[in-house]
Amino acid sequence: MSLISFLSCRGERNEKDWQRRKQQAMALRWPAAATGAHFGCRASKKGTMRPPPPSPSPAAKLLTLPPRIGPLFWPWEKVKVGPLVVSPMGFGTWAWGNQLLWGYKEEMDPLLQETFDLALRNGITLFDTADSYGTGRLNGQSERLLGKFIREFQGRNIGDDIVIATKFAAYPWRLTPGQFVKACKSSLERLQLDQIGIGQLHWSTANYAPLQEQALWDGLVAMYEEVQFSLLSMSDAQIELKEVCNSLGIRLIAYSPLGLGMLTGKYTTSRLPRGPRALLFRQVLPGLDPLLDSLKHISERRQKTMSQVAINWCICKGTIPIPGVKSVKQAEENLGSLGWRLSSDEIFELETAAKSSPKKMIQNIFQTR
């Protein structure tokens, strides 16, 4: 049994590899996707091909969708990620051990375990973590907690169902593929698992240490993409990357689908989160009124929360969102993002509002250009 089912990198690749993947996409692009149609929700019957849709209006070209938006997912339904089968939404565990940004305290562990158990009982099988999640002496705490919670889960045998996606930090001293194998073994020890479902290079070094990037990629096999993707993260590069993933049959995993909490509706310029997030929120929130108003309008009409609408948009775009959770309440709210789907008009309304909002989320500085 291999240590890792498959490996990837979070974010875009270096320019040479990106151009190669783009050329592949142009050769393999689905017929419907090549038209740039905004709404293409119907699947063709086996052995037949749909006629091309009419040319879209300029407004409809805001964002292109894959040929189908996707089925209505319940948590216990599953989707394919490379050779793996996972829930249509995963949960992120960045906050599990991070004192600086998320205010973690070790007395929170029983609550986190209750949150994990609730997620599993409701069909969530994908959990995202990293070997660097945790601050100071708590470095790797997220992996340790996940391992503990998996072992102590009271219920069915989950060993064959759960998929752990972890990330290995591109520390300056990790220069060879062998050092990433060592990092993987350390993660396995913390998780107390025999195999990691998805192993990832946490960030690209192409912008500042291209030789290290090449060495690390020599030990990685790309099978899918994990990208900052949300209504706050819709740059041309991200949309193009999403289209390439669609064309290659790669399902994109969308991290930070709620923009670190900006899309939840819980914060205003006079009610900011604690810690370093407040500095970012103070800069971005004043320019998000069009988008937040649209989210609120749709959520009230749907009798959903703004968070659920924002996450459901990611699902409608054909991605697997991985919102972070650190409480039962958050897990229950996120689960309410499944089992329904925004209409085409609502998707268009949200994207139009996002485009008209003058402020955007600060993007991952390690993503290559």
Short mmCIF file of N, CA and C in Angstrom, two decimals, residues 80-225:
data_model
loop_
_atom_site.label_atom_id
_atom_site.label_comp_id
_atom_site.label_asym_id
_atom_site.label_seq_id
_atom_site.Cartn_x
_atom_site.Cartn_y
_atom_site.Cartn_z
N LYS A 80 -16.57 12.13 -7.44
CA LYS A 80 -15.25 11.59 -7.74
C LYS A 80 -14.19 12.69 -7.69
N VAL A 81 -13.07 12.39 -7.05
CA VAL A 81 -11.87 13.24 -7.09
C VAL A 81 -10.72 12.33 -7.47
N GLY A 82 -10.35 12.35 -8.75
CA GLY A 82 -9.36 11.40 -9.22
C GLY A 82 -9.87 9.99 -8.96
N PRO A 83 -9.07 9.13 -8.32
CA PRO A 83 -9.51 7.76 -8.03
C PRO A 83 -10.33 7.65 -6.76
N LEU A 84 -10.51 8.75 -6.05
CA LEU A 84 -11.21 8.70 -4.76
C LEU A 84 -12.67 9.11 -4.90
N VAL A 85 -13.48 8.69 -3.93
CA VAL A 85 -14.89 9.07 -3.85
C VAL A 85 -15.08 9.79 -2.52
N VAL A 86 -15.60 11.02 -2.57
CA VAL A 86 -15.72 11.84 -1.36
C VAL A 86 -17.09 12.51 -1.32
N SER A 87 -17.39 13.12 -0.19
CA SER A 87 -18.62 13.89 -0.06
C SER A 87 -18.55 15.14 -0.94
N PRO A 88 -19.69 15.69 -1.35
CA PRO A 88 -19.69 16.85 -2.25
C PRO A 88 -19.18 18.13 -1.60
N MET A 89 -18.97 18.10 -0.30
CA MET A 89 -18.36 19.21 0.44
C MET A 89 -17.45 18.60 1.50
N GLY A 90 -16.31 19.21 1.72
CA GLY A 90 -15.44 18.78 2.81
C GLY A 90 -15.40 19.85 3.88
N PHE A 91 -14.73 19.55 4.98
CA PHE A 91 -14.55 20.52 6.05
C PHE A 91 -13.07 20.79 6.26
N GLY A 92 -12.72 22.07 6.41
CA GLY A 92 -11.35 22.48 6.66
C GLY A 92 -11.07 22.58 8.14
N THR A 93 -9.80 22.33 8.52
CA THR A 93 -9.42 22.30 9.94
C THR A 93 -8.26 23.25 10.24
N TRP A 94 -8.15 24.32 9.48
CA TRP A 94 -7.11 25.32 9.70
C TRP A 94 -7.16 25.85 11.14
N ALA A 95 -8.34 26.02 11.67
CA ALA A 95 -8.51 26.62 13.00
C ALA A 95 -8.11 25.68 14.13
N TRP A 96 -7.95 24.39 13.84
CA TRP A 96 -7.68 23.41 14.88
C TRP A 96 -6.21 23.45 15.28
N GLY A 97 -5.88 24.34 16.16
CA GLY A 97 -4.50 24.49 16.61
C GLY A 97 -3.93 25.86 16.35
N ASN A 98 -4.64 26.70 15.59
CA ASN A 98 -4.14 28.03 15.24
C ASN A 98 -4.62 29.05 16.27
N GLN A 99 -3.71 29.46 17.13
CA GLN A 99 -4.06 30.42 18.18
C GLN A 99 -4.08 31.85 17.66
N LEU A 100 -3.17 32.17 16.74
CA LEU A 100 -3.02 33.54 16.29
C LEU A 100 -4.23 34.03 15.51
N LEU A 101 -4.65 33.28 14.51
CA LEU A 101 -5.71 33.74 13.62
C LEU A 101 -7.10 33.34 14.07
N TRP A 102 -7.20 32.14 14.67
CA TRP A 102 -8.54 31.62 14.97
C TRP A 102 -8.80 31.43 16.46
N GLY A 103 -7.85 31.83 17.31
CA GLY A 103 -8.10 31.81 18.75
C GLY A 103 -8.26 30.43 19.35
N TYR A 104 -7.52 29.44 18.83
CA TYR A 104 -7.63 28.08 19.35
C TYR A 104 -7.12 27.98 20.78
N LYS A 105 -7.82 27.19 21.58
CA LYS A 105 -7.39 26.82 22.93
C LYS A 105 -7.61 25.32 23.09
N GLU A 106 -6.72 24.67 23.83
CA GLU A 106 -6.80 23.22 23.95
C GLU A 106 -8.07 22.75 24.62
N GLU A 107 -8.69 23.61 25.43
CA GLU A 107 -9.97 23.22 26.05
C GLU A 107 -11.10 23.16 25.02
N MET A 108 -10.83 23.61 23.78
CA MET A 108 -11.83 23.52 22.72
C MET A 108 -11.90 22.12 22.11
N ASP A 109 -10.95 21.25 22.44
CA ASP A 109 -10.86 19.95 21.77
C ASP A 109 -12.13 19.11 21.86
N PRO A 110 -12.80 19.02 23.03
CA PRO A 110 -14.04 18.24 23.07
C PRO A 110 -15.10 18.79 22.12
N LEU A 111 -15.19 20.10 21.98
CA LEU A 111 -16.14 20.70 21.05
C LEU A 111 -15.77 20.38 19.60
N LEU A 112 -14.47 20.42 19.31
CA LEU A 112 -14.03 20.07 17.97
C LEU A 112 -14.34 18.62 17.65
N GLN A 113 -14.18 17.75 18.67
CA GLN A 113 -14.48 16.33 18.45
C GLN A 113 -15.97 16.14 18.20
N GLU A 114 -16.80 16.86 18.92
CA GLU A 114 -18.25 16.79 18.69
C GLU A 114 -18.59 17.27 17.29
N THR A 115 -17.89 18.30 16.85
CA THR A 115 -18.10 18.83 15.50
C THR A 115 -17.71 17.79 14.45
N PHE A 116 -16.57 17.14 14.66
CA PHE A 116 -16.10 16.09 13.74
C PHE A 116 -17.11 14.94 13.69
N ASP A 117 -17.58 14.50 14.86
CA ASP A 117 -18.53 13.38 14.89
C ASP A 117 -19.82 13.73 14.16
N LEU A 118 -20.30 14.96 14.35
CA LEU A 118 -21.52 15.40 13.67
C LEU A 118 -21.32 15.37 12.16
N ALA A 119 -20.17 15.85 11.70
CA ALA A 119 -19.89 15.86 10.27
C ALA A 119 -19.91 14.45 9.69
N LEU A 120 -19.23 13.52 10.36
CA LEU A 120 -19.18 12.14 9.87
C LEU A 120 -20.56 11.50 9.85
N ARG A 121 -21.33 11.72 10.89
CA ARG A 121 -22.67 11.11 10.96
C ARG A 121 -23.59 11.66 9.88
N ASN A 122 -23.26 12.83 9.36
CA ASN A 122 -24.07 13.43 8.31
C ASN A 122 -23.44 13.29 6.92
N GLY A 123 -22.47 12.38 6.80
CA GLY A 123 -21.98 12.00 5.48
C GLY A 123 -20.75 12.73 4.98
N ILE A 124 -20.19 13.66 5.76
CA ILE A 124 -18.97 14.34 5.32
C ILE A 124 -17.79 13.38 5.48
N THR A 125 -17.06 13.16 4.40
CA THR A 125 -15.94 12.21 4.45
C THR A 125 -14.60 12.84 4.07
N LEU A 126 -14.60 14.10 3.62
CA LEU A 126 -13.37 14.77 3.21
C LEU A 126 -12.99 15.83 4.25
N PHE A 127 -11.78 15.71 4.80
CA PHE A 127 -11.29 16.67 5.79
C PHE A 127 -9.93 17.18 5.34
N ASP A 128 -9.79 18.50 5.29
CA ASP A 128 -8.57 19.14 4.81
C ASP A 128 -7.74 19.63 5.99
N THR A 129 -6.45 19.33 5.97
CA THR A 129 -5.55 19.73 7.04
C THR A 129 -4.18 20.06 6.44
N ALA A 130 -3.16 20.22 7.29
CA ALA A 130 -1.79 20.51 6.82
C ALA A 130 -0.82 20.25 7.96
N ASP A 131 0.43 19.94 7.59
CA ASP A 131 1.43 19.69 8.64
C ASP A 131 1.84 20.97 9.35
N SER A 132 1.48 22.13 8.79
CA SER A 132 1.82 23.41 9.43
C SER A 132 0.63 24.03 10.16
N TYR A 133 -0.52 23.34 10.20
CA TYR A 133 -1.69 23.88 10.90
C TYR A 133 -1.48 23.73 12.40
N GLY A 134 -1.36 24.86 13.07
CA GLY A 134 -1.05 24.90 14.49
C GLY A 134 0.09 25.88 14.69
N THR A 135 0.06 26.63 15.78
CA THR A 135 1.06 27.66 15.99
C THR A 135 2.01 27.27 17.12
N GLY A 136 3.30 27.59 16.93
CA GLY A 136 4.29 27.34 17.97
C GLY A 136 4.41 25.87 18.32
N ARG A 137 4.32 25.56 19.60
CA ARG A 137 4.44 24.18 20.06
C ARG A 137 3.28 23.32 19.56
N LEU A 138 2.22 23.96 19.05
CA LEU A 138 1.06 23.23 18.57
C LEU A 138 1.14 22.96 17.07
N ASN A 139 2.31 23.15 16.48
CA ASN A 139 2.46 22.88 15.06
C ASN A 139 2.09 21.42 14.75
N GLY A 140 1.23 21.21 13.77
CA GLY A 140 0.75 19.87 13.45
C GLY A 140 -0.44 19.43 14.30
N GLN A 141 -0.97 20.31 15.14
CA GLN A 141 -2.06 19.95 16.04
C GLN A 141 -3.32 19.51 15.28
N SER A 142 -3.59 20.14 14.15
CA SER A 142 -4.77 19.77 13.37
C SER A 142 -4.71 18.30 12.96
N GLU A 143 -3.56 17.85 12.48
CA GLU A 143 -3.42 16.44 12.11
C GLU A 143 -3.57 15.53 13.32
N ARG A 144 -2.96 15.92 14.44
CA ARG A 144 -3.06 15.09 15.65
C ARG A 144 -4.51 14.93 16.10
N LEU A 145 -5.25 16.04 16.07
CA LEU A 145 -6.66 15.99 16.50
C LEU A 145 -7.49 15.14 15.56
N LEU A 146 -7.27 15.28 14.26
CA LEU A 146 -8.01 14.46 13.31
C LEU A 146 -7.74 12.97 13.56
N GLY A 147 -6.49 12.62 13.77
CA GLY A 147 -6.16 11.23 14.06
C GLY A 147 -6.86 10.72 15.31
N LYS A 148 -6.85 11.53 16.35
CA LYS A 148 -7.50 11.15 17.61
C LYS A 148 -9.00 10.98 17.41
N PHE A 149 -9.62 11.92 16.70
CA PHE A 149 -11.07 11.87 16.51
C PHE A 149 -11.48 10.67 15.66
N ILE A 150 -10.66 10.33 14.67
CA ILE A 150 -10.96 9.16 13.83
C ILE A 150 -10.92 7.89 14.67
N ARG A 151 -9.90 7.76 15.51
CA ARG A 151 -9.75 6.56 16.34
C ARG A 151 -10.90 6.41 17.33
N GLU A 152 -11.35 7.54 17.88
CA GLU A 152 -12.33 7.49 18.97
C GLU A 152 -13.76 7.61 18.48
N PHE A 153 -13.98 7.71 17.18
CA PHE A 153 -15.34 7.86 16.66
C PHE A 153 -16.18 6.65 17.02
N GLN A 154 -17.34 6.90 17.62
CA GLN A 154 -18.26 5.84 18.03
C GLN A 154 -19.32 5.67 16.95
N GLY A 155 -19.20 4.62 16.19
CA GLY A 155 -20.16 4.38 15.12
C GLY A 155 -19.60 3.35 14.16
N ARG A 156 -20.03 3.47 12.91
CA ARG A 156 -19.58 2.51 11.91
C ARG A 156 -18.07 2.61 11.70
N ASN A 157 -17.49 1.60 11.09
CA ASN A 157 -16.08 1.62 10.73
C ASN A 157 -15.87 2.62 9.60
N ILE A 158 -15.12 3.69 9.86
CA ILE A 158 -15.00 4.77 8.88
C ILE A 158 -13.68 4.71 8.13
N GLY A 159 -12.87 3.70 8.42
CA GLY A 159 -11.53 3.64 7.85
C GLY A 159 -11.50 3.69 6.34
N ASP A 160 -12.47 3.03 5.69
CA ASP A 160 -12.48 2.96 4.24
C ASP A 160 -13.20 4.14 3.60
N ASP A 161 -13.91 4.93 4.39
CA ASP A 161 -14.72 6.01 3.85
C ASP A 161 -14.04 7.38 3.93
N ILE A 162 -13.37 7.64 5.03
CA ILE A 162 -12.84 8.97 5.27
C ILE A 162 -11.61 9.24 4.39
N VAL A 163 -11.53 10.45 3.87
CA VAL A 163 -10.39 10.87 3.05
C VAL A 163 -9.76 12.09 3.71
N ILE A 164 -8.50 11.96 4.09
CA ILE A 164 -7.76 13.07 4.67
C ILE A 164 -6.89 13.70 3.58
N ALA A 165 -7.08 14.99 3.37
CA ALA A 165 -6.25 15.74 2.44
C ALA A 165 -5.32 16.61 3.27
N THR A 166 -4.04 16.32 3.26
CA THR A 166 -3.09 17.13 4.02
C THR A 166 -2.11 17.80 3.07
N LYS A 167 -1.41 18.80 3.59
CA LYS A 167 -0.49 19.60 2.79
C LYS A 167 0.86 19.65 3.49
N PHE A 168 1.92 19.57 2.69
CA PHE A 168 3.27 19.61 3.22
C PHE A 168 3.87 20.97 2.91
N ALA A 169 4.29 21.67 3.96
CA ALA A 169 4.82 23.02 3.80
C ALA A 169 6.13 23.00 3.01
N ALA A 170 6.28 24.00 2.13
CA ALA A 170 7.52 24.12 1.34
C ALA A 170 8.56 24.90 2.13
N TYR A 171 8.93 24.35 3.29
CA TYR A 171 9.94 24.99 4.12
C TYR A 171 11.26 25.07 3.37
N PRO A 172 12.10 26.06 3.67
CA PRO A 172 13.38 26.20 2.94
C PRO A 172 14.27 24.97 3.03
N TRP A 173 14.14 24.18 4.08
CA TRP A 173 15.01 23.01 4.25
C TRP A 173 14.43 21.76 3.57
N ARG A 174 13.26 21.87 2.99
CA ARG A 174 12.72 20.75 2.23
C ARG A 174 13.06 20.97 0.76
N LEU A 175 14.11 20.31 0.32
CA LEU A 175 14.66 20.59 -1.01
C LEU A 175 14.58 19.42 -1.97
N THR A 176 14.24 18.24 -1.47
CA THR A 176 14.26 17.06 -2.33
C THR A 176 12.96 16.28 -2.18
N PRO A 177 12.64 15.43 -3.18
CA PRO A 177 11.46 14.57 -3.05
C PRO A 177 11.53 13.69 -1.81
N GLY A 178 12.74 13.24 -1.45
CA GLY A 178 12.88 12.39 -0.28
C GLY A 178 12.46 13.08 1.00
N GLN A 179 12.70 14.39 1.07
CA GLN A 179 12.29 15.13 2.26
C GLN A 179 10.78 15.27 2.35
N PHE A 180 10.12 15.23 1.19
CA PHE A 180 8.66 15.23 1.23
C PHE A 180 8.12 13.87 1.65
N VAL A 181 8.81 12.80 1.30
CA VAL A 181 8.42 11.48 1.77
C VAL A 181 8.54 11.44 3.30
N LYS A 182 9.62 12.03 3.82
CA LYS A 182 9.79 12.10 5.27
C LYS A 182 8.67 12.92 5.92
N ALA A 183 8.30 14.03 5.27
CA ALA A 183 7.20 14.85 5.79
C ALA A 183 5.90 14.06 5.80
N CYS A 184 5.69 13.27 4.75
CA CYS A 184 4.49 12.44 4.68
C CYS A 184 4.46 11.44 5.82
N LYS A 185 5.59 10.80 6.11
CA LYS A 185 5.64 9.82 7.20
C LYS A 185 5.36 10.48 8.54
N SER A 186 5.84 11.72 8.71
CA SER A 186 5.56 12.44 9.96
C SER A 186 4.08 12.73 10.10
N SER A 187 3.44 13.11 8.97
CA SER A 187 2.00 13.35 9.01
C SER A 187 1.24 12.07 9.34
N LEU A 188 1.67 10.96 8.77
CA LEU A 188 1.02 9.68 9.06
C LEU A 188 1.13 9.34 10.54
N GLU A 189 2.26 9.66 11.16
CA GLU A 189 2.43 9.40 12.58
C GLU A 189 1.46 10.25 13.40
N ARG A 190 1.32 11.54 13.02
CA ARG A 190 0.39 12.40 13.76
C ARG A 190 -1.06 11.95 13.55
N LEU A 191 -1.39 11.57 12.33
CA LEU A 191 -2.75 11.13 12.01
C LEU A 191 -3.01 9.70 12.48
N GLN A 192 -1.94 8.94 12.70
CA GLN A 192 -2.03 7.53 13.06
C GLN A 192 -2.85 6.75 12.03
N LEU A 193 -2.50 7.00 10.76
CA LEU A 193 -3.13 6.32 9.64
C LEU A 193 -2.08 5.55 8.85
N ASP A 194 -2.55 4.60 8.06
CA ASP A 194 -1.64 3.85 7.19
C ASP A 194 -1.44 4.55 5.85
N GLN A 195 -2.40 5.40 5.48
CA GLN A 195 -2.35 6.02 4.17
C GLN A 195 -3.03 7.38 4.21
N ILE A 196 -2.46 8.33 3.49
CA ILE A 196 -3.06 9.65 3.32
C ILE A 196 -3.81 9.66 2.00
N GLY A 197 -5.03 10.15 2.02
CA GLY A 197 -5.84 10.16 0.80
C GLY A 197 -5.28 11.08 -0.26
N ILE A 198 -5.00 12.32 0.14
CA ILE A 198 -4.52 13.34 -0.80
C ILE A 198 -3.35 14.07 -0.16
N GLY A 199 -2.20 14.05 -0.81
CA GLY A 199 -1.04 14.80 -0.34
C GLY A 199 -0.77 15.97 -1.27
N GLN A 200 -0.44 17.12 -0.71
CA GLN A 200 -0.31 18.34 -1.52
C GLN A 200 0.93 19.13 -1.13
N LEU A 201 1.50 19.81 -2.09
CA LEU A 201 2.49 20.85 -1.82
C LEU A 201 1.71 22.08 -1.37
N HIS A 202 1.97 22.56 -0.15
CA HIS A 202 1.10 23.58 0.45
C HIS A 202 1.13 24.90 -0.32
N TRP A 203 2.29 25.29 -0.77
CA TRP A 203 2.36 26.50 -1.58
C TRP A 203 3.49 26.37 -2.59
N SER A 204 3.37 27.14 -3.65
CA SER A 204 4.38 27.12 -4.70
C SER A 204 5.57 27.99 -4.31
N THR A 205 6.77 27.55 -4.68
CA THR A 205 7.97 28.36 -4.46
C THR A 205 8.49 28.95 -5.78
N ALA A 206 7.70 28.83 -6.84
CA ALA A 206 8.16 29.26 -8.17
C ALA A 206 8.50 30.74 -8.22
N ASN A 207 7.83 31.55 -7.40
CA ASN A 207 8.06 33.00 -7.43
C ASN A 207 9.36 33.41 -6.77
N TYR A 208 9.86 32.58 -5.85
CA TYR A 208 11.04 33.00 -5.10
C TYR A 208 12.14 31.94 -5.02
N ALA A 209 11.82 30.68 -5.33
CA ALA A 209 12.84 29.62 -5.30
C ALA A 209 12.48 28.58 -6.36
N PRO A 210 12.62 28.93 -7.64
CA PRO A 210 12.18 28.03 -8.71
C PRO A 210 12.90 26.69 -8.71
N LEU A 211 14.16 26.65 -8.30
CA LEU A 211 14.87 25.37 -8.28
C LEU A 211 14.26 24.43 -7.23
N GLN A 212 13.87 25.00 -6.10
CA GLN A 212 13.20 24.19 -5.09
C GLN A 212 11.85 23.68 -5.62
N GLU A 213 11.15 24.54 -6.33
CA GLU A 213 9.86 24.14 -6.90
C GLU A 213 10.03 22.92 -7.81
N GLN A 214 11.02 22.96 -8.67
CA GLN A 214 11.24 21.86 -9.59
C GLN A 214 11.58 20.57 -8.86
N ALA A 215 12.43 20.69 -7.84
CA ALA A 215 12.81 19.50 -7.07
C ALA A 215 11.61 18.87 -6.39
N LEU A 216 10.75 19.73 -5.82
CA LEU A 216 9.58 19.22 -5.12
C LEU A 216 8.59 18.59 -6.09
N TRP A 217 8.43 19.22 -7.25
CA TRP A 217 7.50 18.68 -8.23
C TRP A 217 7.96 17.35 -8.80
N ASP A 218 9.27 17.10 -8.74
CA ASP A 218 9.77 15.80 -9.21
C ASP A 218 9.19 14.66 -8.38
N GLY A 219 8.76 14.98 -7.17
CA GLY A 219 8.19 13.94 -6.31
C GLY A 219 6.69 13.99 -6.21
N LEU A 220 6.03 14.81 -7.01
CA LEU A 220 4.58 14.96 -6.93
C LEU A 220 3.93 14.59 -8.26
N VAL A 221 2.75 14.01 -8.19
CA VAL A 221 1.96 13.70 -9.38
C VAL A 221 0.66 14.47 -9.28
N ALA A 222 0.38 15.33 -10.24
CA ALA A 222 -0.80 16.20 -10.17
C ALA A 222 -2.05 15.44 -10.60
N MET A 223 -3.04 15.42 -9.72
CA MET A 223 -4.29 14.76 -10.06
C MET A 223 -5.50 15.67 -9.92
N TYR A 224 -5.39 16.75 -9.20
CA TYR A 224 -6.51 17.66 -9.04
C TYR A 224 -5.97 19.00 -8.55
N GLU A 225 -6.84 19.99 -8.48
CA GLU A 225 -6.43 21.33 -8.05
C GLU A 225 -7.18 21.75 -6.79
#
